[in-house]
């Protein structure tokens, strides 16, 4: 088990190092997320009360857009220069690769969500009334999104038209994550009085299910092609 | 010789032709029982007639997606050691998913029409409706994956994994009316409970289920054969291209 986690750590470190050096997440994906928040404000005619009520949903839609690009990028890196074959030859277990990718994507998205949350507070005049609930919602939602993203990223790996295929496969599956994340964040932002922690529970269940599926299928998916 | 070639390039056979005629005849029976002999419902009025289309459609869609899941699971387990069996399993999974997608689409359309009459709107953001749309889009993604240009084995295996994951949708859609408060009515016919409808309506519904099952079976068999013919054409195309290149090389040497 500790060996598996060590291997996963190597993969996560590699991916995060590539991201850190290329600065794509900082220079392109984070600004894109903020841009989505701005565009929503235009679309809703900068109606402050409407933006405040919709802020949790708009936050997760911005995460969805940025997340799809992050997942796409994480798997495009593997398909270039025969890196996938090199990884397979390295003897690192597929389960460790899955966990490593999951960790790297989750960390990037979580940092992005912190930035977006500041954006929501600043631009939509939202107030974080339950900070712990907001942070745990972002964490569990990110994990659930990333687990699904890793599976479908591997499904579309190396295929032509993967850029269009990935969102088509991913969005219907992450829809419950967006719903639960939105409901829990609405509570954290004081927009609704629903039981936010119940929705966090759903996010934990979805994360666990898709992590288990990912651990089981990542090997067969990487063997192909 | 010509007759044999013609037979190989067609998807019909005596059995499927008979099945096709039986499907057509049973649809006529459904028209009679659904529109003429069955009465109006006490609560839903004439709108109950949409039930004879709507309910069989979603049952067939569920059945088709279950077939896709079972054959996808068998593909993952068996295809590596038995390639020919794998191709058969893949074709069944693909053709069943196509039938499932078509029937889910028709379920949504018939449901929207029923909703307009009964609820006054075509669409409601209700748990049953929303989960059905998500299931529909999930399987559209599966079909899109099957159409991508890639090594057939790789594509089939990835599609099989996607189909297995997509199966999670089925219980969510079916039990959504029990798990959440929805506008959509709960199951009208359940094992061990007295049905909500009169016998005339239930008989018409039974005819409809049989008729649409025959139609789905007929379409599914033809889709299987079309997929097989497409594979043969693809292989023959590659062989012809190789032969043409060899002939060119011989002429050149």
GROMACS .gro file of C-alpha atoms in nm:
model
  478
    1UNK     CA    1   0.000   0.000   0.000
    2UNK     CA    2   0.274   0.245   0.096
    3UNK     CA    3   0.460   0.148  -0.222
    4UNK     CA    4   0.143   0.223  -0.424
    5UNK     CA    5   0.113   0.564  -0.262
    6UNK     CA    6   0.483   0.635  -0.322
    7UNK     CA    7   0.438   0.557  -0.692
    8UNK     CA    8   0.122   0.770  -0.701
    9UNK     CA    9   0.323   1.050  -0.541
   10UNK     CA   10   0.583   1.025  -0.818
   11UNK     CA   11   0.316   1.061  -1.088
   12UNK     CA   12   0.146   1.349  -0.907
   13UNK     CA   13   0.482   1.524  -0.858
   14UNK     CA   14   0.568   1.480  -1.228
   15UNK     CA   15   0.234   1.626  -1.342
   16UNK     CA   16   0.246   1.916  -1.097
   17UNK     CA   17   0.606   1.991  -1.190
   18UNK     CA   18   0.515   2.003  -1.560
   19UNK     CA   19   0.225   2.236  -1.478
   20UNK     CA   20   0.441   2.453  -1.257
   21UNK     CA   21   0.708   2.489  -1.526
   22UNK     CA   22   0.468   2.544  -1.815
   23UNK     CA   23   0.243   2.781  -1.611
   24UNK     CA   24  -0.055   2.686  -1.832
   25UNK     CA   25  -0.284   2.648  -1.531
   26UNK     CA   26  -0.184   2.988  -1.395
   27UNK     CA   27  -0.162   3.178  -1.723
   28UNK     CA   28  -0.455   3.027  -1.911
   29UNK     CA   29  -0.692   2.805  -1.713
   30UNK     CA   30  -0.736   3.031  -1.406
   31UNK     CA   31  -0.800   3.343  -1.619
   32UNK     CA   32  -1.048   3.139  -1.825
   33UNK     CA   33  -1.237   3.045  -1.506
   34UNK     CA   34  -1.253   3.412  -1.404
   35UNK     CA   35  -1.362   3.505  -1.755
   36UNK     CA   36  -1.652   3.262  -1.729
   37UNK     CA   37  -1.764   3.438  -1.408
   38UNK     CA   38  -1.747   3.774  -1.587
   39UNK     CA   39  -1.940   3.646  -1.890
   40UNK     CA   40  -2.216   3.512  -1.664
   41UNK     CA   41  -2.245   3.858  -1.510
   42UNK     CA   42  -2.292   4.005  -1.861
   43UNK     CA   43  -2.544   3.732  -1.949
   44UNK     CA   44  -2.750   3.804  -1.635
   45UNK     CA   45  -2.734   4.177  -1.706
   46UNK     CA   46  -2.518   4.235  -1.397
   47UNK     CA   47  -2.830   4.189  -1.185
   48UNK     CA   48  -2.669   4.185  -0.838
   49UNK     CA   49  -2.946   4.001  -0.651
   50UNK     CA   50  -2.976   3.739  -0.927
   51UNK     CA   51  -2.598   3.691  -0.933
   52UNK     CA   52  -2.592   3.651  -0.557
   53UNK     CA   53  -2.862   3.382  -0.568
   54UNK     CA   54  -2.701   3.202  -0.863
   55UNK     CA   55  -2.341   3.243  -0.743
   56UNK     CA   56  -2.298   2.882  -0.622
   57UNK     CA   57  -2.421   2.736  -0.952
   58UNK     CA   58  -2.216   2.977  -1.161
   59UNK     CA   59  -1.908   2.892  -0.952
   60UNK     CA   60  -1.947   2.521  -1.032
   61UNK     CA   61  -2.011   2.585  -1.402
   62UNK     CA   62  -1.686   2.786  -1.413
   63UNK     CA   63  -1.512   2.493  -1.238
   64UNK     CA   64  -1.665   2.257  -1.495
   65UNK     CA   65  -1.523   2.451  -1.791
   66UNK     CA   66  -1.181   2.490  -1.632
   67UNK     CA   67  -1.186   2.131  -1.509
   68UNK     CA   68  -1.252   1.985  -1.854
   69UNK     CA   69  -0.952   2.172  -1.990
   70UNK     CA   70  -0.736   2.062  -1.695
   71UNK     CA   71  -0.829   1.695  -1.746
   72UNK     CA   72  -0.776   1.723  -2.121
   73UNK     CA   73  -0.435   1.874  -2.066
   74UNK     CA   74  -0.334   1.615  -1.805
   75UNK     CA   75  -0.394   1.334  -2.055
   76UNK     CA   76  -0.265   1.514  -2.365
   77UNK     CA   77   0.072   1.534  -2.187
   78UNK     CA   78   0.083   1.154  -2.177
   79UNK     CA   79   0.002   1.101  -2.542
   80UNK     CA   80   0.291   1.316  -2.669
   81UNK     CA   81   0.647   1.192  -2.726
   82UNK     CA   82   0.553   0.834  -2.629
   83UNK     CA   83   0.534   0.925  -2.259
   84UNK     CA   84   0.251   0.678  -2.203
   85UNK     CA   85   0.468   0.391  -2.329
   86UNK     CA   86   0.757   0.513  -2.114
   87UNK     CA   87   0.529   0.515  -1.809
   88UNK     CA   88   0.404   0.164  -1.885
   89UNK     CA   89   0.764   0.042  -1.918
   90UNK     CA   90   0.860   0.213  -1.591
   91UNK     CA   91   0.679  -0.058  -1.395
   92UNK     CA   92   0.455   0.186  -1.212
   93UNK     CA   93   0.123   0.018  -1.144
   94UNK     CA   94  -0.185   0.154  -1.327
   95UNK     CA   95  -0.364   0.202  -0.996
   96UNK     CA   96  -0.078   0.426  -0.881
   97UNK     CA   97  -0.093   0.618  -1.210
   98UNK     CA   98  -0.465   0.672  -1.157
   99UNK     CA   99  -0.417   0.790  -0.800
  100UNK     CA  100  -0.127   1.015  -0.904
  101UNK     CA  101  -0.327   1.175  -1.185
  102UNK     CA  102  -0.626   1.209  -0.952
  103UNK     CA  103  -0.412   1.387  -0.692
  104UNK     CA  104  -0.248   1.620  -0.946
  105UNK     CA  105  -0.575   1.721  -1.111
  106UNK     CA  106  -0.749   1.760  -0.773
  107UNK     CA  107  -0.474   1.986  -0.636
  108UNK     CA  108  -0.479   2.207  -0.945
  109UNK     CA  109  -0.857   2.234  -0.942
  110UNK     CA  110  -0.873   2.299  -0.569
  111UNK     CA  111  -0.629   2.592  -0.603
  112UNK     CA  112  -0.836   2.718  -0.895
  113UNK     CA  113  -1.154   2.692  -0.687
  114UNK     CA  114  -1.003   2.902  -0.410
  115UNK     CA  115  -0.929   3.172  -0.671
  116UNK     CA  116  -1.279   3.141  -0.818
  117UNK     CA  117  -1.437   3.160  -0.473
  118UNK     CA  118  -1.259   3.491  -0.417
  119UNK     CA  119  -1.389   3.594  -0.760
  120UNK     CA  120  -1.748   3.505  -0.661
  121UNK     CA  121  -1.714   3.699  -0.336
  122UNK     CA  122  -1.562   4.001  -0.507
  123UNK     CA  123  -1.771   4.015  -0.824
  124UNK     CA  124  -2.108   3.872  -0.718
  125UNK     CA  125  -2.101   4.021  -0.367
  126UNK     CA  126  -2.145   3.676  -0.212
  127UNK     CA  127  -2.064   3.615   0.155
  128UNK     CA  128  -1.905   3.296   0.281
  129UNK     CA  129  -2.110   3.234   0.595
  130UNK     CA  130  -1.986   2.879   0.660
  131UNK     CA  131  -1.620   2.869   0.553
  132UNK     CA  132  -1.563   2.507   0.664
  133UNK     CA  133  -1.861   2.384   0.461
  134UNK     CA  134  -1.738   2.584   0.159
  135UNK     CA  135  -1.387   2.436   0.180
  136UNK     CA  136  -1.505   2.077   0.236
  137UNK     CA  137  -1.760   2.111  -0.048
  138UNK     CA  138  -1.488   2.236  -0.282
  139UNK     CA  139  -1.254   1.955  -0.172
  140UNK     CA  140  -1.500   1.667  -0.206
  141UNK     CA  141  -1.655   1.810  -0.523
  142UNK     CA  142  -1.310   1.841  -0.678
  143UNK     CA  143  -1.223   1.485  -0.585
  144UNK     CA  144  -1.546   1.352  -0.738
  145UNK     CA  145  -1.500   1.559  -1.055
  146UNK     CA  146  -1.134   1.457  -1.088
  147UNK     CA  147  -1.205   1.085  -1.037
  148UNK     CA  148  -1.464   1.089  -1.318
  149UNK     CA  149  -1.232   1.309  -1.527
  150UNK     CA  150  -0.941   1.066  -1.489
  151UNK     CA  151  -1.152   0.772  -1.610
  152UNK     CA  152  -1.288   0.952  -1.915
  153UNK     CA  153  -0.955   1.122  -1.982
  154UNK     CA  154  -0.806   0.773  -2.014
  155UNK     CA  155  -1.100   0.657  -2.229
  156UNK     CA  156  -1.039   0.938  -2.479
  157UNK     CA  157  -0.658   0.911  -2.458
  158UNK     CA  158  -0.496   0.879  -2.797
  159UNK     CA  159  -0.825   0.897  -2.990
  160UNK     CA  160  -0.890   1.146  -3.263
  161UNK     CA  161  -1.165   1.397  -3.175
  162UNK     CA  162  -1.088   1.347  -2.803
  163UNK     CA  163  -1.136   1.722  -2.743
  164UNK     CA  164  -1.504   1.694  -2.830
  165UNK     CA  165  -1.555   1.342  -2.698
  166UNK     CA  166  -1.433   1.413  -2.344
  167UNK     CA  167  -1.697   1.680  -2.256
  168UNK     CA  168  -1.972   1.467  -2.410
  169UNK     CA  169  -1.876   1.168  -2.195
  170UNK     CA  170  -1.789   1.367  -1.884
  171UNK     CA  171  -2.066   1.622  -1.838
  172UNK     CA  172  -2.363   1.382  -1.798
  173UNK     CA  173  -2.168   1.183  -1.541
  174UNK     CA  174  -2.054   1.485  -1.337
  175UNK     CA  175  -2.401   1.643  -1.341
  176UNK     CA  176  -2.483   1.498  -0.993
  177UNK     CA  177  -2.151   1.642  -0.866
  178UNK     CA  178  -2.246   1.987  -0.994
  179UNK     CA  179  -2.593   1.955  -0.837
  180UNK     CA  180  -2.463   1.842  -0.497
  181UNK     CA  181  -2.176   2.093  -0.503
  182UNK     CA  182  -2.414   2.376  -0.587
  183UNK     CA  183  -2.663   2.286  -0.313
  184UNK     CA  184  -2.391   2.257  -0.048
  185UNK     CA  185  -2.221   2.580  -0.156
  186UNK     CA  186  -2.556   2.764  -0.157
  187UNK     CA  187  -2.582   2.678   0.211
  188UNK     CA  188  -2.221   2.783   0.275
  189UNK     CA  189  -2.289   3.117   0.104
  190UNK     CA  190  -2.608   3.165   0.304
  191UNK     CA  191  -2.830   3.160  -0.006
  192UNK     CA  192  -3.034   2.860   0.105
  193UNK     CA  193  -3.124   2.685   0.429
  194UNK     CA  194  -3.089   2.328   0.294
  195UNK     CA  195  -2.878   2.077   0.487
  196UNK     CA  196  -2.542   2.138   0.318
  197UNK     CA  197  -2.355   1.852   0.485
  198UNK     CA  198  -2.599   1.594   0.338
  199UNK     CA  199  -2.494   1.706  -0.008
  200UNK     CA  200  -2.128   1.680   0.097
  201UNK     CA  201  -2.208   1.320   0.194
  202UNK     CA  202  -2.332   1.256  -0.160
  203UNK     CA  203  -2.009   1.405  -0.298
  204UNK     CA  204  -1.806   1.169  -0.077
  205UNK     CA  205  -2.008   0.869  -0.201
  206UNK     CA  206  -1.963   0.971  -0.568
  207UNK     CA  207  -1.588   1.024  -0.510
  208UNK     CA  208  -1.556   0.679  -0.352
  209UNK     CA  209  -1.754   0.502  -0.628
  210UNK     CA  210  -1.562   0.661  -0.915
  211UNK     CA  211  -1.224   0.621  -0.744
  212UNK     CA  212  -1.299   0.248  -0.706
  213UNK     CA  213  -1.408   0.225  -1.073
  214UNK     CA  214  -1.097   0.417  -1.181
  215UNK     CA  215  -0.865   0.186  -0.986
  216UNK     CA  216  -1.029  -0.114  -1.156
  217UNK     CA  217  -1.040   0.010  -1.517
  218UNK     CA  218  -0.733   0.234  -1.550
  219UNK     CA  219  -0.503  -0.062  -1.626
  220UNK     CA  220  -0.713  -0.201  -1.913
  221UNK     CA  221  -0.757   0.151  -2.053
  222UNK     CA  222  -0.383   0.222  -2.054
  223UNK     CA  223  -0.299  -0.113  -2.212
  224UNK     CA  224  -0.494  -0.016  -2.524
  225UNK     CA  225  -0.349   0.155  -2.821
  226UNK     CA  226  -2.293  -1.698  -5.749
  227UNK     CA  227  -2.469  -1.366  -5.793
  228UNK     CA  228  -2.748  -1.485  -5.565
  229UNK     CA  229  -2.495  -1.581  -5.296
  230UNK     CA  230  -2.329  -1.237  -5.321
  231UNK     CA  231  -2.667  -1.068  -5.303
  232UNK     CA  232  -2.755  -1.271  -4.993
  233UNK     CA  233  -2.426  -1.170  -4.826
  234UNK     CA  234  -2.491  -0.803  -4.889
  235UNK     CA  235  -2.840  -0.799  -4.740
  236UNK     CA  236  -2.958  -0.794  -4.383
  237UNK     CA  237  -3.288  -0.978  -4.430
  238UNK     CA  238  -3.365  -1.347  -4.392
  239UNK     CA  239  -3.685  -1.549  -4.389
  240UNK     CA  240  -3.695  -1.531  -4.009
  241UNK     CA  241  -3.643  -1.154  -3.991
  242UNK     CA  242  -3.886  -1.091  -4.277
  243UNK     CA  243  -4.148  -1.289  -4.083
  244UNK     CA  244  -4.057  -1.096  -3.768
  245UNK     CA  245  -4.092  -0.770  -3.962
  246UNK     CA  246  -4.441  -0.860  -4.081
  247UNK     CA  247  -4.536  -0.975  -3.732
  248UNK     CA  248  -4.413  -0.641  -3.595
  249UNK     CA  249  -4.618  -0.448  -3.849
  250UNK     CA  250  -4.930  -0.655  -3.778
  251UNK     CA  251  -4.890  -0.617  -3.402
  252UNK     CA  252  -4.859  -0.239  -3.442
  253UNK     CA  253  -5.196  -0.239  -3.620
  254UNK     CA  254  -5.342  -0.432  -3.326
  255UNK     CA  255  -5.195  -0.166  -3.091
  256UNK     CA  256  -5.359   0.108  -3.298
  257UNK     CA  257  -5.695  -0.066  -3.260
  258UNK     CA  258  -5.663  -0.150  -2.889
  259UNK     CA  259  -5.497   0.180  -2.801
  260UNK     CA  260  -5.723   0.417  -2.994
  261UNK     CA  261  -6.055   0.234  -3.029
  262UNK     CA  262  -6.127  -0.050  -2.788
  263UNK     CA  263  -5.957   0.080  -2.470
  264UNK     CA  264  -6.155   0.337  -2.268
  265UNK     CA  265  -6.051   0.678  -2.137
  266UNK     CA  266  -5.889   0.684  -1.796
  267UNK     CA  267  -6.090   0.828  -1.507
  268UNK     CA  268  -5.808   1.067  -1.412
  269UNK     CA  269  -5.601   1.119  -1.727
  270UNK     CA  270  -5.879   1.110  -1.988
  271UNK     CA  271  -5.765   1.057  -2.349
  272UNK     CA  272  -5.402   1.130  -2.251
  273UNK     CA  273  -5.379   0.778  -2.111
  274UNK     CA  274  -5.342   0.655  -2.471
  275UNK     CA  275  -4.990   0.798  -2.476
  276UNK     CA  276  -4.914   0.543  -2.206
  277UNK     CA  277  -4.929   0.268  -2.471
  278UNK     CA  278  -4.630   0.427  -2.642
  279UNK     CA  279  -4.445   0.586  -2.350
  280UNK     CA  280  -4.425   0.290  -2.110
  281UNK     CA  281  -4.319   0.019  -2.360
  282UNK     CA  282  -4.057   0.258  -2.502
  283UNK     CA  283  -3.877   0.310  -2.171
  284UNK     CA  284  -3.904  -0.059  -2.078
  285UNK     CA  285  -3.742  -0.151  -2.409
  286UNK     CA  286  -3.476   0.117  -2.356
  287UNK     CA  287  -3.394  -0.029  -2.011
  288UNK     CA  288  -3.385  -0.380  -2.158
  289UNK     CA  289  -3.158  -0.268  -2.442
  290UNK     CA  290  -2.914  -0.095  -2.206
  291UNK     CA  291  -2.908  -0.404  -1.983
  292UNK     CA  292  -2.820  -0.614  -2.290
  293UNK     CA  293  -2.547  -0.360  -2.373
  294UNK     CA  294  -2.409  -0.388  -2.019
  295UNK     CA  295  -2.413  -0.769  -2.013
  296UNK     CA  296  -2.247  -0.802  -2.355
  297UNK     CA  297  -1.995  -0.529  -2.270
  298UNK     CA  298  -1.902  -0.715  -1.952
  299UNK     CA  299  -1.861  -1.037  -2.151
  300UNK     CA  300  -1.652  -0.847  -2.407
  301UNK     CA  301  -1.412  -0.722  -2.138
  302UNK     CA  302  -1.385  -1.076  -1.998
  303UNK     CA  303  -1.361  -1.280  -2.319
  304UNK     CA  304  -1.254  -1.068  -2.617
  305UNK     CA  305  -0.878  -1.084  -2.555
  306UNK     CA  306  -0.870  -1.465  -2.571
  307UNK     CA  307  -1.147  -1.513  -2.831
  308UNK     CA  308  -1.141  -1.229  -3.089
  309UNK     CA  309  -1.429  -1.364  -3.303
  310UNK     CA  310  -1.656  -1.401  -3.003
  311UNK     CA  311  -1.544  -1.052  -2.894
  312UNK     CA  312  -1.659  -0.902  -3.223
  313UNK     CA  313  -1.997  -1.071  -3.190
  314UNK     CA  314  -2.037  -0.945  -2.834
  315UNK     CA  315  -1.937  -0.594  -2.940
  316UNK     CA  316  -2.189  -0.591  -3.225
  317UNK     CA  317  -2.473  -0.702  -2.994
  318UNK     CA  318  -2.374  -0.437  -2.735
  319UNK     CA  319  -2.360  -0.164  -3.001
  320UNK     CA  320  -2.685  -0.254  -3.176
  321UNK     CA  321  -2.871  -0.284  -2.844
  322UNK     CA  322  -2.741   0.058  -2.734
  323UNK     CA  323  -2.861   0.215  -3.061
  324UNK     CA  324  -3.208   0.070  -3.004
  325UNK     CA  325  -3.195   0.194  -2.643
  326UNK     CA  326  -3.102   0.547  -2.749
  327UNK     CA  327  -3.377   0.564  -3.012
  328UNK     CA  328  -3.638   0.436  -2.768
  329UNK     CA  329  -3.518   0.670  -2.490
  330UNK     CA  330  -3.549   0.960  -2.736
  331UNK     CA  331  -3.903   0.850  -2.823
  332UNK     CA  332  -3.982   0.814  -2.451
  333UNK     CA  333  -3.877   1.175  -2.398
  334UNK     CA  334  -4.085   1.296  -2.693
  335UNK     CA  335  -4.396   1.100  -2.593
  336UNK     CA  336  -4.346   1.211  -2.231
  337UNK     CA  337  -4.322   1.575  -2.339
  338UNK     CA  338  -4.649   1.544  -2.532
  339UNK     CA  339  -4.817   1.379  -2.234
  340UNK     CA  340  -4.676   1.651  -2.007
  341UNK     CA  341  -4.819   1.926  -2.229
  342UNK     CA  342  -5.168   1.774  -2.201
  343UNK     CA  343  -5.154   1.680  -1.832
  344UNK     CA  344  -4.920   1.931  -1.670
  345UNK     CA  345  -4.961   2.213  -1.924
  346UNK     CA  346  -4.590   2.221  -2.011
  347UNK     CA  347  -4.365   2.009  -2.231
  348UNK     CA  348  -4.083   1.998  -1.979
  349UNK     CA  349  -4.036   2.010  -1.603
  350UNK     CA  350  -3.703   2.001  -1.418
  351UNK     CA  351  -3.818   1.693  -1.243
  352UNK     CA  352  -3.587   1.413  -1.117
  353UNK     CA  353  -3.726   1.147  -1.351
  354UNK     CA  354  -3.710   1.370  -1.660
  355UNK     CA  355  -3.366   1.509  -1.581
  356UNK     CA  356  -3.209   1.171  -1.506
  357UNK     CA  357  -3.361   1.029  -1.825
  358UNK     CA  358  -3.203   1.308  -2.030
  359UNK     CA  359  -2.867   1.245  -1.862
  360UNK     CA  360  -2.897   0.873  -1.943
  361UNK     CA  361  -2.984   0.961  -2.304
  362UNK     CA  362  -2.678   1.189  -2.339
  363UNK     CA  363  -2.452   0.933  -2.167
  364UNK     CA  364  -2.542   0.669  -2.426
  365UNK     CA  365  -2.511   0.924  -2.708
  366UNK     CA  366  -2.151   0.964  -2.586
  367UNK     CA  367  -2.109   0.586  -2.592
  368UNK     CA  368  -2.234   0.573  -2.953
  369UNK     CA  369  -2.005   0.865  -3.046
  370UNK     CA  370  -1.709   0.673  -2.902
  371UNK     CA  371  -1.803   0.368  -3.111
  372UNK     CA  372  -1.790   0.577  -3.429
  373UNK     CA  373  -1.442   0.722  -3.375
  374UNK     CA  374  -1.165   0.616  -3.608
  375UNK     CA  375  -0.937   0.389  -3.403
  376UNK     CA  376  -0.817   0.031  -3.380
  377UNK     CA  377  -1.143  -0.172  -3.363
  378UNK     CA  378  -1.036  -0.374  -3.057
  379UNK     CA  379  -0.919  -0.066  -2.863
  380UNK     CA  380  -1.236   0.123  -2.951
  381UNK     CA  381  -1.461  -0.169  -2.859
  382UNK     CA  382  -1.287  -0.223  -2.524
  383UNK     CA  383  -1.309   0.142  -2.426
  384UNK     CA  384  -1.673   0.152  -2.539
  385UNK     CA  385  -1.742  -0.158  -2.329
  386UNK     CA  386  -1.593   0.010  -2.020
  387UNK     CA  387  -1.798   0.325  -2.084
  388UNK     CA  388  -2.112   0.111  -2.126
  389UNK     CA  389  -2.048  -0.065  -1.797
  390UNK     CA  390  -2.007   0.267  -1.615
  391UNK     CA  391  -2.319   0.407  -1.789
  392UNK     CA  392  -2.525   0.124  -1.639
  393UNK     CA  393  -2.522   0.320  -1.310
  394UNK     CA  394  -2.784   0.542  -1.478
  395UNK     CA  395  -3.049   0.271  -1.502
  396UNK     CA  396  -3.140   0.231  -1.131
  397UNK     CA  397  -3.107   0.609  -1.082
  398UNK     CA  398  -3.361   0.679  -1.359
  399UNK     CA  399  -3.597   0.401  -1.254
  400UNK     CA  400  -3.599   0.475  -0.881
  401UNK     CA  401  -3.578   0.855  -0.915
  402UNK     CA  402  -3.955   0.876  -0.857
  403UNK     CA  403  -3.913   0.697  -0.525
  404UNK     CA  404  -3.589   0.866  -0.412
  405UNK     CA  405  -3.696   1.224  -0.481
  406UNK     CA  406  -4.024   1.412  -0.469
  407UNK     CA  407  -4.117   1.438  -0.835
  408UNK     CA  408  -4.400   1.558  -1.052
  409UNK     CA  409  -4.371   1.240  -1.258
  410UNK     CA  410  -4.601   0.970  -1.126
  411UNK     CA  411  -4.453   0.665  -0.954
  412UNK     CA  412  -4.457   0.315  -1.102
  413UNK     CA  413  -4.817   0.229  -1.199
  414UNK     CA  414  -4.751  -0.144  -1.227
  415UNK     CA  415  -4.535  -0.310  -0.963
  416UNK     CA  416  -4.496  -0.673  -0.863
  417UNK     CA  417  -4.722  -0.767  -0.572
  418UNK     CA  418  -4.938  -0.452  -0.592
  419UNK     CA  419  -5.277  -0.396  -0.750
  420UNK     CA  420  -5.233  -0.196  -1.078
  421UNK     CA  421  -5.373   0.158  -1.090
  422UNK     CA  422  -5.550   0.100  -1.424
  423UNK     CA  423  -5.854  -0.095  -1.539
  424UNK     CA  424  -5.819  -0.430  -1.715
  425UNK     CA  425  -5.900  -0.281  -2.060
  426UNK     CA  426  -5.614  -0.036  -2.027
  427UNK     CA  427  -5.379  -0.305  -1.899
  428UNK     CA  428  -5.463  -0.535  -2.191
  429UNK     CA  429  -5.396  -0.255  -2.440
  430UNK     CA  430  -5.069  -0.184  -2.262
  431UNK     CA  431  -4.974  -0.552  -2.279
  432UNK     CA  432  -5.037  -0.557  -2.657
  433UNK     CA  433  -4.826  -0.243  -2.692
  434UNK     CA  434  -4.538  -0.394  -2.494
  435UNK     CA  435  -4.541  -0.708  -2.712
  436UNK     CA  436  -4.567  -0.506  -3.037
  437UNK     CA  437  -4.287  -0.262  -2.958
  438UNK     CA  438  -4.067  -0.546  -2.830
  439UNK     CA  439  -4.109  -0.720  -3.167
  440UNK     CA  440  -4.023  -0.395  -3.346
  441UNK     CA  441  -3.714  -0.345  -3.127
  442UNK     CA  442  -3.603  -0.704  -3.183
  443UNK     CA  443  -3.647  -0.669  -3.558
  444UNK     CA  444  -3.456  -0.341  -3.568
  445UNK     CA  445  -3.184  -0.479  -3.340
  446UNK     CA  446  -3.120  -0.786  -3.556
  447UNK     CA  447  -3.095  -0.568  -3.866
  448UNK     CA  448  -2.858  -0.326  -3.691
  449UNK     CA  449  -2.639  -0.620  -3.586
  450UNK     CA  450  -2.620  -0.738  -3.946
  451UNK     CA  451  -2.551  -0.387  -4.079
  452UNK     CA  452  -2.264  -0.346  -3.830
  453UNK     CA  453  -2.125  -0.682  -3.946
  454UNK     CA  454  -2.149  -0.577  -4.312
  455UNK     CA  455  -1.976  -0.248  -4.231
  456UNK     CA  456  -1.691  -0.442  -4.070
  457UNK     CA  457  -1.663  -0.669  -4.375
  458UNK     CA  458  -1.659  -0.367  -4.607
  459UNK     CA  459  -1.389  -0.202  -4.396
  460UNK     CA  460  -1.173  -0.517  -4.401
  461UNK     CA  461  -1.228  -0.575  -4.773
  462UNK     CA  462  -1.143  -0.211  -4.838
  463UNK     CA  463  -0.809  -0.252  -4.661
  464UNK     CA  464  -0.735  -0.580  -4.842
  465UNK     CA  465  -0.822  -0.422  -5.180
  466UNK     CA  466  -0.599  -0.123  -5.105
  467UNK     CA  467  -0.309  -0.356  -5.014
  468UNK     CA  468  -0.365  -0.561  -5.332
  469UNK     CA  469  -0.374  -0.242  -5.542
  470UNK     CA  470  -0.048  -0.118  -5.389
  471UNK     CA  471   0.117  -0.456  -5.452
  472UNK     CA  472  -0.003  -0.453  -5.815
  473UNK     CA  473   0.139  -0.101  -5.857
  474UNK     CA  474   0.472  -0.213  -5.709
  475UNK     CA  475   0.486  -0.512  -5.947
  476UNK     CA  476   0.414  -0.290  -6.247
  477UNK     CA  477   0.682  -0.047  -6.137
  478UNK     CA  478   0.953  -0.313  -6.085
   0.00000   0.00000   0.00000
